[in-house]
Every structure is written in structure tokens, then in C-alpha cells.
mmCIF file of C-alpha atoms and ligand atoms in Angstrom:
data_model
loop_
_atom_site.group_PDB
_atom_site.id
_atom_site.type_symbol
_atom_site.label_atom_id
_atom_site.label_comp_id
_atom_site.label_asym_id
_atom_site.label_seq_id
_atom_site.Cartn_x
_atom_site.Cartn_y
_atom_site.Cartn_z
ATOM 1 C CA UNK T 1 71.810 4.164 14.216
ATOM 2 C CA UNK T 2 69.616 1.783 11.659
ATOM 3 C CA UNK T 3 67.216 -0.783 13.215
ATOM 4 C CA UNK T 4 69.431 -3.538 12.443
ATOM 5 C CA UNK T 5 72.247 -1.798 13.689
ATOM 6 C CA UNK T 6 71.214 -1.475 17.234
ATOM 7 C CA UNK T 7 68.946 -4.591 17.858
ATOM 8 C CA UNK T 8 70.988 -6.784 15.086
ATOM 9 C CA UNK T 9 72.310 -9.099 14.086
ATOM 10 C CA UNK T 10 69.329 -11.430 15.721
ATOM 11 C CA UNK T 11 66.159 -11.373 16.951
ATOM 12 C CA UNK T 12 64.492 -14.250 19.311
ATOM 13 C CA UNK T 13 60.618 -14.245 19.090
ATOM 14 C CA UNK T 14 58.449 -16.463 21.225
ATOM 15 C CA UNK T 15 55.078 -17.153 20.087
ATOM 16 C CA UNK T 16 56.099 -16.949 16.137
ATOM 17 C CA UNK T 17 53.742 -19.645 14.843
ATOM 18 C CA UNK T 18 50.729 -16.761 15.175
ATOM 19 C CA UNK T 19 48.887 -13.764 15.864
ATOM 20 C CA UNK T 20 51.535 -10.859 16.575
ATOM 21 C CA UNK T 21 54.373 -13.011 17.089
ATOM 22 C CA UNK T 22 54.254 -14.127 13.421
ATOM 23 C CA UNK T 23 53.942 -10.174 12.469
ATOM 24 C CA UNK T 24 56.861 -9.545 14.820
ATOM 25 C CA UNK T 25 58.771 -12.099 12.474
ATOM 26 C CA UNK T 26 58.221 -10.762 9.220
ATOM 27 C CA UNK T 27 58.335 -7.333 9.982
ATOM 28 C CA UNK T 28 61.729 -7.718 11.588
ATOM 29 C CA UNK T 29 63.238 -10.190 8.644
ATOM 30 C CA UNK T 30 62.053 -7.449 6.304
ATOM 31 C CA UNK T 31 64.384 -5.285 8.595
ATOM 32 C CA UNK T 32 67.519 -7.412 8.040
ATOM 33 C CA UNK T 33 67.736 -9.272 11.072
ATOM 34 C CA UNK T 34 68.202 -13.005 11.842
ATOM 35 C CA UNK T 35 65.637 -14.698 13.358
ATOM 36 C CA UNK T 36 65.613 -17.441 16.287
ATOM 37 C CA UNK T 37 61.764 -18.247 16.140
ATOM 38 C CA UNK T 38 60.479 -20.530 18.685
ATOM 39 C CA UNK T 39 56.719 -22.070 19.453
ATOM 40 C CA UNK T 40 54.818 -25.537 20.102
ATOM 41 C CA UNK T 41 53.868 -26.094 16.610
ATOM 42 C CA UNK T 42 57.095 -26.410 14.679
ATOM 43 C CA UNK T 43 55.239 -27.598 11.214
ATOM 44 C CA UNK T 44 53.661 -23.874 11.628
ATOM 45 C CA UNK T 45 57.524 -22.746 12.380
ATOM 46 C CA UNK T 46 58.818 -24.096 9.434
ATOM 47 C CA UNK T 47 56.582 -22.496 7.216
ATOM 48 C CA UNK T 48 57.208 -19.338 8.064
ATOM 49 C CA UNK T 49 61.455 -19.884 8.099
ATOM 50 C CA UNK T 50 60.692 -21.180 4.266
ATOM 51 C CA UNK T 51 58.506 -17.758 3.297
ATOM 52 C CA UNK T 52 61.317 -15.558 5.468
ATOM 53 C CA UNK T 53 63.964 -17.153 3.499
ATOM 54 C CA UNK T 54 62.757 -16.895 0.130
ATOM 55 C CA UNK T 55 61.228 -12.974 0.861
ATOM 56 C CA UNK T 56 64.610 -11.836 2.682
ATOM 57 C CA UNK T 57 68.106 -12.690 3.320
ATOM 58 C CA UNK T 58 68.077 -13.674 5.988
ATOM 59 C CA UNK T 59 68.724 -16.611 7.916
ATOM 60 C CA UNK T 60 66.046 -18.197 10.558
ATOM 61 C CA UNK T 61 66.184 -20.944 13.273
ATOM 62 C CA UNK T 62 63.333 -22.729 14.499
ATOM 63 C CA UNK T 63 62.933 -23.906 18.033
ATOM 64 C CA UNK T 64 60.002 -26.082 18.195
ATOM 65 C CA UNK T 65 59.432 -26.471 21.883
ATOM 66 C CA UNK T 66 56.971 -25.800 25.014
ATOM 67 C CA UNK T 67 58.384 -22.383 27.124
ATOM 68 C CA UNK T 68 56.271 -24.367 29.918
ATOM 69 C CA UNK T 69 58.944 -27.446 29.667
ATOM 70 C CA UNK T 70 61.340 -27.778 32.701
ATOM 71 C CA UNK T 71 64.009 -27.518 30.570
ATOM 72 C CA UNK T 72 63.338 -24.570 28.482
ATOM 73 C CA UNK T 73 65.484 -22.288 29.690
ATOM 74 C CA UNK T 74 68.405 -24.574 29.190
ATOM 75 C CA UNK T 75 67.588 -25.483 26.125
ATOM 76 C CA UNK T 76 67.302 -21.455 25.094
ATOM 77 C CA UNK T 77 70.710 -20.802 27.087
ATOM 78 C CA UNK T 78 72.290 -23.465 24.810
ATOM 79 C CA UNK T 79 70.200 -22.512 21.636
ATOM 80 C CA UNK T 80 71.459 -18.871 21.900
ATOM 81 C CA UNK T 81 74.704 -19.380 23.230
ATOM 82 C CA UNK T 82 76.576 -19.164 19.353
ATOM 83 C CA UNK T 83 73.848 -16.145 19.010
ATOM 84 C CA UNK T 84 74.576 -12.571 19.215
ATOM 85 C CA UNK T 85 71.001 -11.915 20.174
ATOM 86 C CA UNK T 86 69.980 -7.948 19.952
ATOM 87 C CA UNK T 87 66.497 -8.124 20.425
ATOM 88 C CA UNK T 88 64.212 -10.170 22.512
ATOM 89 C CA UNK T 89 60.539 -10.447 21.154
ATOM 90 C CA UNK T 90 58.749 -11.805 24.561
ATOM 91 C CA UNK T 91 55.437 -12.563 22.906
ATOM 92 C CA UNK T 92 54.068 -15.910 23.500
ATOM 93 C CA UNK T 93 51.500 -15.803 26.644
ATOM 94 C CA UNK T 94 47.691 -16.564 26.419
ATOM 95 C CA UNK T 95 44.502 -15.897 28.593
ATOM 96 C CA UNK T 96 41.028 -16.951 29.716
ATOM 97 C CA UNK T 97 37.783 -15.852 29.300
ATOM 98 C CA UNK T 98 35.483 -16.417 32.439
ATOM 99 C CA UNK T 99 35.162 -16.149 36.237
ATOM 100 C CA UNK T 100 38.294 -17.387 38.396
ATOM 101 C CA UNK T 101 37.281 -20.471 40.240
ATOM 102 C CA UNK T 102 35.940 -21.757 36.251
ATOM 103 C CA UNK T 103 39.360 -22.142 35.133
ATOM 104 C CA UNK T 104 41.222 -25.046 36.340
ATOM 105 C CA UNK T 105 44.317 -24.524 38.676
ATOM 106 C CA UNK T 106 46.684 -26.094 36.388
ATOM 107 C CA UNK T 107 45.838 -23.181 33.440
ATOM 108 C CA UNK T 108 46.597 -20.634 35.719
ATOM 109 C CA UNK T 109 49.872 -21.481 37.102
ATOM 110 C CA UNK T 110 50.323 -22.017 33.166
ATOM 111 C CA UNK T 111 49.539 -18.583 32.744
ATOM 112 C CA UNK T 112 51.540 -16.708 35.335
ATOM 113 C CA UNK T 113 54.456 -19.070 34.066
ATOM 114 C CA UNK T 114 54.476 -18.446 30.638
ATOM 115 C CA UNK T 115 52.732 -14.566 30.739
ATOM 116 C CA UNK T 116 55.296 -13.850 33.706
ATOM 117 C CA UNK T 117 58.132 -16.004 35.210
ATOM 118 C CA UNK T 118 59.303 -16.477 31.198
ATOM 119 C CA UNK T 119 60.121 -13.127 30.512
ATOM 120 C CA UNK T 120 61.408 -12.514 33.339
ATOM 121 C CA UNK T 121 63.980 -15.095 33.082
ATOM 122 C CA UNK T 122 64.289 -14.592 29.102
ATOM 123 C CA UNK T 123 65.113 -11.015 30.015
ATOM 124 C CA UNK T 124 67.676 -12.468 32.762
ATOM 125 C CA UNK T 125 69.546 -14.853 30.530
ATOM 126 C CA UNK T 126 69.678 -12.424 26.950
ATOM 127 C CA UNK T 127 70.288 -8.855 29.003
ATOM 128 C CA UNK T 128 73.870 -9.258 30.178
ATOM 129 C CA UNK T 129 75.347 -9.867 26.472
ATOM 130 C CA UNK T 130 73.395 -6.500 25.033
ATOM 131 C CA UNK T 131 74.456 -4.575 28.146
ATOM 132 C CA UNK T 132 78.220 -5.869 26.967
ATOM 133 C CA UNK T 133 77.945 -4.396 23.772
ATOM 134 C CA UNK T 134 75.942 -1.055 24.652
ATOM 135 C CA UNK T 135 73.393 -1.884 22.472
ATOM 136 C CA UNK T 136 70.332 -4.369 22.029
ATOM 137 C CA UNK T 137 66.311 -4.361 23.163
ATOM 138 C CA UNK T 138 63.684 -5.950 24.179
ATOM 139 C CA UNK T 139 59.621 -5.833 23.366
ATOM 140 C CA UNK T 140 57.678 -7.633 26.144
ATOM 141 C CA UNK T 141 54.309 -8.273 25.191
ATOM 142 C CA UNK T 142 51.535 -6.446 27.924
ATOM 143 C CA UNK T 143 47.956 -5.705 26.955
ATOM 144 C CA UNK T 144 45.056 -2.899 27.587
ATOM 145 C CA UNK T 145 44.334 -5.005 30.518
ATOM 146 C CA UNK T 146 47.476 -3.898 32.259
ATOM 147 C CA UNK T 147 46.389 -0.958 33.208
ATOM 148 C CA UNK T 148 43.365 -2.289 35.270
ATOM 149 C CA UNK T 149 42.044 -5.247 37.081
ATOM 150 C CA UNK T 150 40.416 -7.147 34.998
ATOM 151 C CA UNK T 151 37.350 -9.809 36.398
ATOM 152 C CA UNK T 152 36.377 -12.372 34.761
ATOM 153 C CA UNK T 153 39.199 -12.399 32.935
ATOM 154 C CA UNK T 154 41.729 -11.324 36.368
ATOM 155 C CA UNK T 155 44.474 -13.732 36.309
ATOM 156 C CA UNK T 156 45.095 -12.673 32.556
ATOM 157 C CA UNK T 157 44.744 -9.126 33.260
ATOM 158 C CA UNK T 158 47.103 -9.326 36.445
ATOM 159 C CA UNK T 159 49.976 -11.059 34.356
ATOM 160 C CA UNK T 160 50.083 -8.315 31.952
ATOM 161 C CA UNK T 161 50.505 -6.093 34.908
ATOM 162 C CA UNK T 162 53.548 -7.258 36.083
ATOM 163 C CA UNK T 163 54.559 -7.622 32.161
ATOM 164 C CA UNK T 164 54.279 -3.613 31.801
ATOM 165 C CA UNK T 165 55.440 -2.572 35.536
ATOM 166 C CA UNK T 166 58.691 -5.182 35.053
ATOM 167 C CA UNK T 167 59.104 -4.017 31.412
ATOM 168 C CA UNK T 168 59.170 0.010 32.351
ATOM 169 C CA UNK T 169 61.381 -0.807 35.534
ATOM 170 C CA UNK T 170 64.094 -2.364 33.647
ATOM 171 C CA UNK T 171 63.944 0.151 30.661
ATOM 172 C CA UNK T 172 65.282 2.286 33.541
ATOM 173 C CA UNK T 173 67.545 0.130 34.940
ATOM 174 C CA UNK T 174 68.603 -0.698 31.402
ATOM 175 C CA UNK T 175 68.591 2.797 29.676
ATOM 176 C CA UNK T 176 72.308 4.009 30.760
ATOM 177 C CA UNK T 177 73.919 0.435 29.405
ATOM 178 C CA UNK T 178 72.299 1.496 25.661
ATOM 179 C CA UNK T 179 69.207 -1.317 25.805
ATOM 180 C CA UNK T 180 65.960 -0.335 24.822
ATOM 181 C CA UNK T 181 62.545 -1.876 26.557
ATOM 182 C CA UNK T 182 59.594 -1.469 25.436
ATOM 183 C CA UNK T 183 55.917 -2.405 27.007
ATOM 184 C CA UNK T 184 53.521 -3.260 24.132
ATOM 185 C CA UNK T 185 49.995 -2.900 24.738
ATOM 186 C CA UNK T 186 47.437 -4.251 22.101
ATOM 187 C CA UNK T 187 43.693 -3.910 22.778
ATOM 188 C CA UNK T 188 41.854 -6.978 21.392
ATOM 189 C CA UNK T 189 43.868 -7.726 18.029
ATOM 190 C CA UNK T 190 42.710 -10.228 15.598
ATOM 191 C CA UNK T 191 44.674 -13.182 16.198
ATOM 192 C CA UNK T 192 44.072 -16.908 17.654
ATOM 193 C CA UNK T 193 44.281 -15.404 21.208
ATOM 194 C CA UNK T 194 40.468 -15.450 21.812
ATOM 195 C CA UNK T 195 40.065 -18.176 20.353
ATOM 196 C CA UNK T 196 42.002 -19.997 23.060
ATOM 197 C CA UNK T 197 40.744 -17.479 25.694
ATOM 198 C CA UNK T 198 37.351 -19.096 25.340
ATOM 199 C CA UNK T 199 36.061 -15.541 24.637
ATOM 200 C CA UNK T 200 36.572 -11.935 22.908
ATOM 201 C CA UNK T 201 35.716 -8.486 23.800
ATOM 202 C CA UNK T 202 34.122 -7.386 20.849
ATOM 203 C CA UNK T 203 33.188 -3.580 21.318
ATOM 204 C CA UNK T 204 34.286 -1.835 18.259
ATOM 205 C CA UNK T 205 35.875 -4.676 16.325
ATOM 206 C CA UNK T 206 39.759 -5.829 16.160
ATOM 207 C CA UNK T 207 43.184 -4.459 15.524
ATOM 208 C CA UNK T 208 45.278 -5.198 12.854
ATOM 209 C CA UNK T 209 48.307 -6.938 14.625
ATOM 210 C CA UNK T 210 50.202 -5.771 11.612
ATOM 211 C CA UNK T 211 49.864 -2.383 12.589
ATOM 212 C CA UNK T 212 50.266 -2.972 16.347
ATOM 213 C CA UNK T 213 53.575 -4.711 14.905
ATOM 214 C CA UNK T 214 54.287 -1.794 12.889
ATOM 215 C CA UNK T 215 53.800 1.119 15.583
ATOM 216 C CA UNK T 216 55.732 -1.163 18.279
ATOM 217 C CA UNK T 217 59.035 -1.398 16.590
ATOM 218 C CA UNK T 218 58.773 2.642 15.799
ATOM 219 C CA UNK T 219 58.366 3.018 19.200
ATOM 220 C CA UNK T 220 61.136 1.037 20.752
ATOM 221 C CA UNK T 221 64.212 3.346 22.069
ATOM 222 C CA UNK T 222 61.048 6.304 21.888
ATOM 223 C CA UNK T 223 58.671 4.698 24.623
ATOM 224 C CA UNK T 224 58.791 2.877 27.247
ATOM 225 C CA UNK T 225 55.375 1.368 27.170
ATOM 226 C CA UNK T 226 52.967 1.954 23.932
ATOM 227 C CA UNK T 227 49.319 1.113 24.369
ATOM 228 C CA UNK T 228 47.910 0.764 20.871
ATOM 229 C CA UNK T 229 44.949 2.489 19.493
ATOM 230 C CA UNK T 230 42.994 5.796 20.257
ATOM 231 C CA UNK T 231 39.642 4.082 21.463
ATOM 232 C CA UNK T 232 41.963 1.722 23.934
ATOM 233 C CA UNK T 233 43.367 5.076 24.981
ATOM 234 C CA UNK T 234 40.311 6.955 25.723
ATOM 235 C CA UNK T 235 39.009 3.517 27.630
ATOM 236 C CA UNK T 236 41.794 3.461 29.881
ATOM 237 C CA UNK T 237 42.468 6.974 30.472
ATOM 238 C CA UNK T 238 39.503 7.394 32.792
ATOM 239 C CA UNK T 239 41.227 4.593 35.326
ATOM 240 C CA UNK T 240 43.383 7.363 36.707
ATOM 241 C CA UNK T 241 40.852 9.853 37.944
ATOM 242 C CA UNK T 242 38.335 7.606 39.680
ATOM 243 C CA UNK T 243 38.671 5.657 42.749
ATOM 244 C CA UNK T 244 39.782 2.256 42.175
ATOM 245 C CA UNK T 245 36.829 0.374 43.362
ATOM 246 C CA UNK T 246 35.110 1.795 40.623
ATOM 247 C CA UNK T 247 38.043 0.836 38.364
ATOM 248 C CA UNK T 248 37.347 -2.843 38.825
ATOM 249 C CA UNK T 249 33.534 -2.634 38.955
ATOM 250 C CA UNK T 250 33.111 -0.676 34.995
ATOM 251 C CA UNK T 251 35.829 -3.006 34.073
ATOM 252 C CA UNK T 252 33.947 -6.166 34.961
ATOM 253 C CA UNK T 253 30.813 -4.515 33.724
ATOM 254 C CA UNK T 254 32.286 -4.000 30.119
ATOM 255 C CA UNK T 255 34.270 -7.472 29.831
ATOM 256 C CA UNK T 256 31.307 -9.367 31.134
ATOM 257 C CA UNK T 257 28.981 -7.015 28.558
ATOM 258 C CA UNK T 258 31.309 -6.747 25.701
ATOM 259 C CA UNK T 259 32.385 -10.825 25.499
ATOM 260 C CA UNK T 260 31.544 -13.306 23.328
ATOM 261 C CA UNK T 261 32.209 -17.126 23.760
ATOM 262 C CA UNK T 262 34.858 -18.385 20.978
ATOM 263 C CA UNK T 263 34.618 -21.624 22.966
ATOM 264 C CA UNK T 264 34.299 -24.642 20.611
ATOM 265 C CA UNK T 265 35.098 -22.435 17.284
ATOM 266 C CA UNK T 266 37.812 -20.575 15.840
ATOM 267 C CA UNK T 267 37.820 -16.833 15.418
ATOM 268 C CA UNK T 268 39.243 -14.819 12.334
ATOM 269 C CA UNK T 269 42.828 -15.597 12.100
ATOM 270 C CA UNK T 270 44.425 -11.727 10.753
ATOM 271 C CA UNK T 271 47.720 -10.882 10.536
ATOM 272 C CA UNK T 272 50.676 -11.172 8.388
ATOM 273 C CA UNK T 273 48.708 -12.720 5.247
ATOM 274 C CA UNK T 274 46.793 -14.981 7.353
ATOM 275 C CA UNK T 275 43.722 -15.969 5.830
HETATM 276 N N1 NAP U 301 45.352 -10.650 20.531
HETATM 277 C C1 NAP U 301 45.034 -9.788 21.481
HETATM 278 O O1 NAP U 301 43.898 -9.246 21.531
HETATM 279 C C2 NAP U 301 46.066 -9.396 22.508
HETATM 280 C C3 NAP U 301 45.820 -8.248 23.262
HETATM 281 C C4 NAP U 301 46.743 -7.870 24.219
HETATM 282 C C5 NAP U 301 47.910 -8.605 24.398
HETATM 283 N N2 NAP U 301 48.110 -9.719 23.655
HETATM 284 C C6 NAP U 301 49.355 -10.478 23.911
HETATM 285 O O2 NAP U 301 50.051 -10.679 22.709
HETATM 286 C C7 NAP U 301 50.875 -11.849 22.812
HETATM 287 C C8 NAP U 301 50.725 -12.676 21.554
HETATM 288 O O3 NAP U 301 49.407 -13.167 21.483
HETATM 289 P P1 NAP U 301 48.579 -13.279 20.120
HETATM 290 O O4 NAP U 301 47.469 -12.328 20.223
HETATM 291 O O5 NAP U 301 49.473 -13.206 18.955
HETATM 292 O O6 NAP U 301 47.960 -14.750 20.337
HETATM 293 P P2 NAP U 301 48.186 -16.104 19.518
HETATM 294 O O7 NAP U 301 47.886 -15.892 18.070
HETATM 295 O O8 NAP U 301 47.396 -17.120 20.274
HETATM 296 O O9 NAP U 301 49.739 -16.393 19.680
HETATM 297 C C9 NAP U 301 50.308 -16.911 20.860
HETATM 298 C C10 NAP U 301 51.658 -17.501 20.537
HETATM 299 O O10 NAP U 301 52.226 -18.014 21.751
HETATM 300 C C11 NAP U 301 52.689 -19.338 21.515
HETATM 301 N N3 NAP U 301 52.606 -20.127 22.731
HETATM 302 C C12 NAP U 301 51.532 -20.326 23.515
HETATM 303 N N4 NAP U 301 51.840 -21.151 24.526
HETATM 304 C C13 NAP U 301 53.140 -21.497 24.367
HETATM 305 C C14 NAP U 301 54.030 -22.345 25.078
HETATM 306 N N5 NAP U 301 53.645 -23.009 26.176
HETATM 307 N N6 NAP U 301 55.297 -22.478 24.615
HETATM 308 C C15 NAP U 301 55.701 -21.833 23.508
HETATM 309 N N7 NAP U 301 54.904 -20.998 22.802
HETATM 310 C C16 NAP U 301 53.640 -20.851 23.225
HETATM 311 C C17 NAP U 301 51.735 -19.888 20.440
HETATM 312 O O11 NAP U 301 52.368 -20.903 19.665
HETATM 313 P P3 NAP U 301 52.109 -22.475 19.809
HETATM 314 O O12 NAP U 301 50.658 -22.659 20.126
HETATM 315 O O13 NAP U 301 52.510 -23.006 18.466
HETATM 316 O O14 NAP U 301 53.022 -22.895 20.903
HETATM 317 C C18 NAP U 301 51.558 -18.656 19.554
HETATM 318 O O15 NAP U 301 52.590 -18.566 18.636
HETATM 319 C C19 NAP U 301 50.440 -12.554 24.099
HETATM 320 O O16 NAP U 301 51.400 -12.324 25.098
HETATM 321 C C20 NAP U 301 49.131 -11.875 24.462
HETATM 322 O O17 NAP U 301 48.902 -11.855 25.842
HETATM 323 C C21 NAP U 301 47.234 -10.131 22.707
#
């Protein structure tokens, strides 16, 4: 079955004014599906519905709205209601760069909210319809630092835990009603992620989140979980054949060693003709 055949007609993507979110956009317009595209900074939204348009044809929404609001979900339920919605892009989350008690209590509720108890709901609301038609997926957005604990940056690194564990569960739950899940894992990826992080891992440079894009949506209805890039691969492979107290202490070792401050100034924006 083509791509837009079996995720089609539309595709929801949180987190679509940047980084892999934007990628997610383009890369599934150029596909042929409709896109409901949703983020804070609606000016940013906009933009991107006006290049979409013009490139494909296509049509795109834009939601311009917090995920953290109390009424988000309603306003998605009601937003997507009139949608046939085949794939869910579950992308927006962010992280932080330092040691726990640094980071202020508010942030990380933040963070479990919109890295966890989002997509979980998101995949609650949109999975019933696709299960309907016996057909539809979902990409839920996990990281290299799901398959570790991660200090100094652990309440980031434990929310993209549960991301992959939830995401691979339901793929089973999912698999004999025709939906497709699929775990993403990008190590560090050029986008504004580290920039609001406070900090970036910078042994052996970036990924293009093109390409992490790219590889993803090959891999959905092949994988269950795809963690991107060979060196990522080799760094994580290790975890399962040493005790887990080691685990944690390398893993602190190299994200304390390997970060940089973005604090106070912007990274390199890549990605999907950023410049
Ligand atoms: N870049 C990496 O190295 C990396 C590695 C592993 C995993 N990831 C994961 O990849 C996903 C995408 O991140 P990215 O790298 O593309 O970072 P990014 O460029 O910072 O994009 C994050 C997106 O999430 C949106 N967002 C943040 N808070 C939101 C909120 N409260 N409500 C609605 N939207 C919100 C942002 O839009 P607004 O600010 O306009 O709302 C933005 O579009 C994240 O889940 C991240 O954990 C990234």
C-alpha cells in the first residue's frame, strides 16, 4: 500500500514550527498528505502552511496553541473531529541541560507533561478512528537517551524512556488492528533543542534532522523503535552487557564531559532549509 494510502489522508504534527517537527512536515506534504500542524509560535506556523501550499497540493491547518494549556486536548478533540487523521507525528517535547535540583520544579512537571502525559493522551484520543479503518500510524518522538539513565540531564532522559517503552507496547497492542508505531530515536540533531536545553552534547558533531526524518518514515510499519545513526548505535549498545550501575556512571561521565552551555545564545538552526 503507498505511504499516503495507509497513514492518509492527514497527518497531525506537534512541534512543526522547528527542528524535526518542521522536517516531519515537509517530508510528509511532499508525500501527499494533509497536514494539521500545531506549535506556540503560529507566525512560524504560517510560514511553513504558505511554502507547503505553494511546493505541494496539499492542504494545511495551523493550530497555534500551548500542548501545556488545560484545554488542549479539547481543543485537539474538536480541531480533529472533521479530520480523518492517519498519522500522528508526536514530536514537540524539550529538555534540560544540568543537575536536577538546578532546574526549577515548574520545568519539570512541564517536561514530563508535554515529553509524556501528551502523547499518551494524543495516542488515546487519534487511535480508536485508525483502529476503525484498519489502517493509520503513529511516530512518537524518543531519543538516544532512552535507552539509559541519563544525569545531569535525568528527567529528560527518563521521559524519553517511557516515550520508547509506551511507543513499542502499543505497536503490539496496535499491530493486529493494521496501525503502525514507531519509536524514533535521534542522537543530538541540529535543531533549536539545545538551544533551549541550556546545553549540547557535542562529541562527534550533529545529525541532519532531515535524514533522521527521512530514515523514520522508511521505517514505520518495518520497526518498532529506530535509533538513528551508527556512532549512537555503537554508544548504546554497550548498556546491555554491563551492570547498570555502571550504565549511569559512563553516562554521566560523557554528558557532563561531552556538554557545552548554549545558555544565553542560539545554536545552528539545520533542517529543512533552515538557515
Ligand atoms: N534535537 C535533538 O538532538 C533531539 C534528540 C533526541 C530527541 N529529540 C526529540 O525530538 C523532538 C523534537 O525536538 P527538536 O529537536 O526538533 O527541537 P526543537 O527544534 O526545539 O522543536 C521543538 C518543537 O516543539 C514545540 N513545542 C515546545 N513546547 C511546546 C508546547 N508547550 N506546546 C506546543 N508545542 C511546543 C516547539 O514549538 P513552539 O516553541 O513554537 O511551541 C517546536 O516546534 C522532541 O521530542 C525531542 O525530545 C531531539
Amino acid at each position: 500500500m503507498e505511504f499516503h494510502t495507509k497513514y492518509g489522508p492527514w497527518a497531525f504534527v506537534t512541534g512543526a514550527s522547528s527542528g524535526l517537527g518542521k522536517c516531519y512536515a515537509k517530508q510528509l506534504a511532499a508525500k501527499g498528505l494533509n497536514l494539521l500542524l500545531l506549535a506556540r509560535r503560529g507566525d512560524r506556523l504560517e510560514i511553513l502552511a504558505e511554502e507547503i501550499r505553494d511546493k505541494h497540493q496539499v492542504e494545511v491547518r495551523c493550530m497555534a496553541m500551548d500542548l501545556l494549556a488545560d484545554d488542549a486536548l479539547s481543543q485537539i478533540q474538536s480541531a480533529t473531529a472533521e479530520l480523518e487523521i492517519g498519522l500522528l507525528v508526536n514530536n514537540a517535547g524539550f529538555g534540560f541541560k544540568g543537575g536536577f535540583l538546578t532546574a526549577d520544579a515548574s520545568l519539570l512537571r512541564d517536561m514530563v507533561r508535554l515529553n509524556c502525559e501528551l502523547p499518551t493522551l494524543l495516542c488515546h484520543l487519534l487511535l480508536p478512528a485508525m483502529m476503525e479503518r484498519g489502517r493509520g500510524g503513529v511516530i512518537n518522538l524518543a531519543s538516544a537517551a532512552s535507552f539509559q539513565p541519563t544525569p545531569y540531564m535525568s528527567v529528560y532522559g527518563a521521559t524519553k524512556g517511557y516515550d520508547l517503552l509506551l511507543s513499542e507496547a502499543l505497536s503490539v497492542e496496535m499491530k493486529s488492528a493494521g496501525v503502525d508505531l514507531i519509536a524514533v530515536c535521534p542522537g543530538t540533531t541540529n535543531t533549536e533543542f539545545h538551544a533551549v536545553a541550556g546545553g549540547v552534547a557535542t562529541f562527534g558533531g550533529m545529525a541532519d534532522p532531515d535524514d533522521v526524518v527521512s530514515q523514520s518514515l522508511h521505517l514505520l510499519g518495518r520497526k518498532i523503535s529506530f535509533l538513528h545513526g551508527l556512532r549512537n548505535k555503537l554508544l548504546c549498545f554497550p548498556n546491555r552487557l554491563v551492570p547498570r550501575s555502571w550504565v549511569a556512571a559512563i553516562s554521566g561521565k560523557v554528558i557532563q564531559a561531552s556538554t557545552k552551555e548554549t545558555r544565553g545564545f542560539q545554536v545552528d538552526r539545520g533542517g529543512c532549509g533552515d538557515s
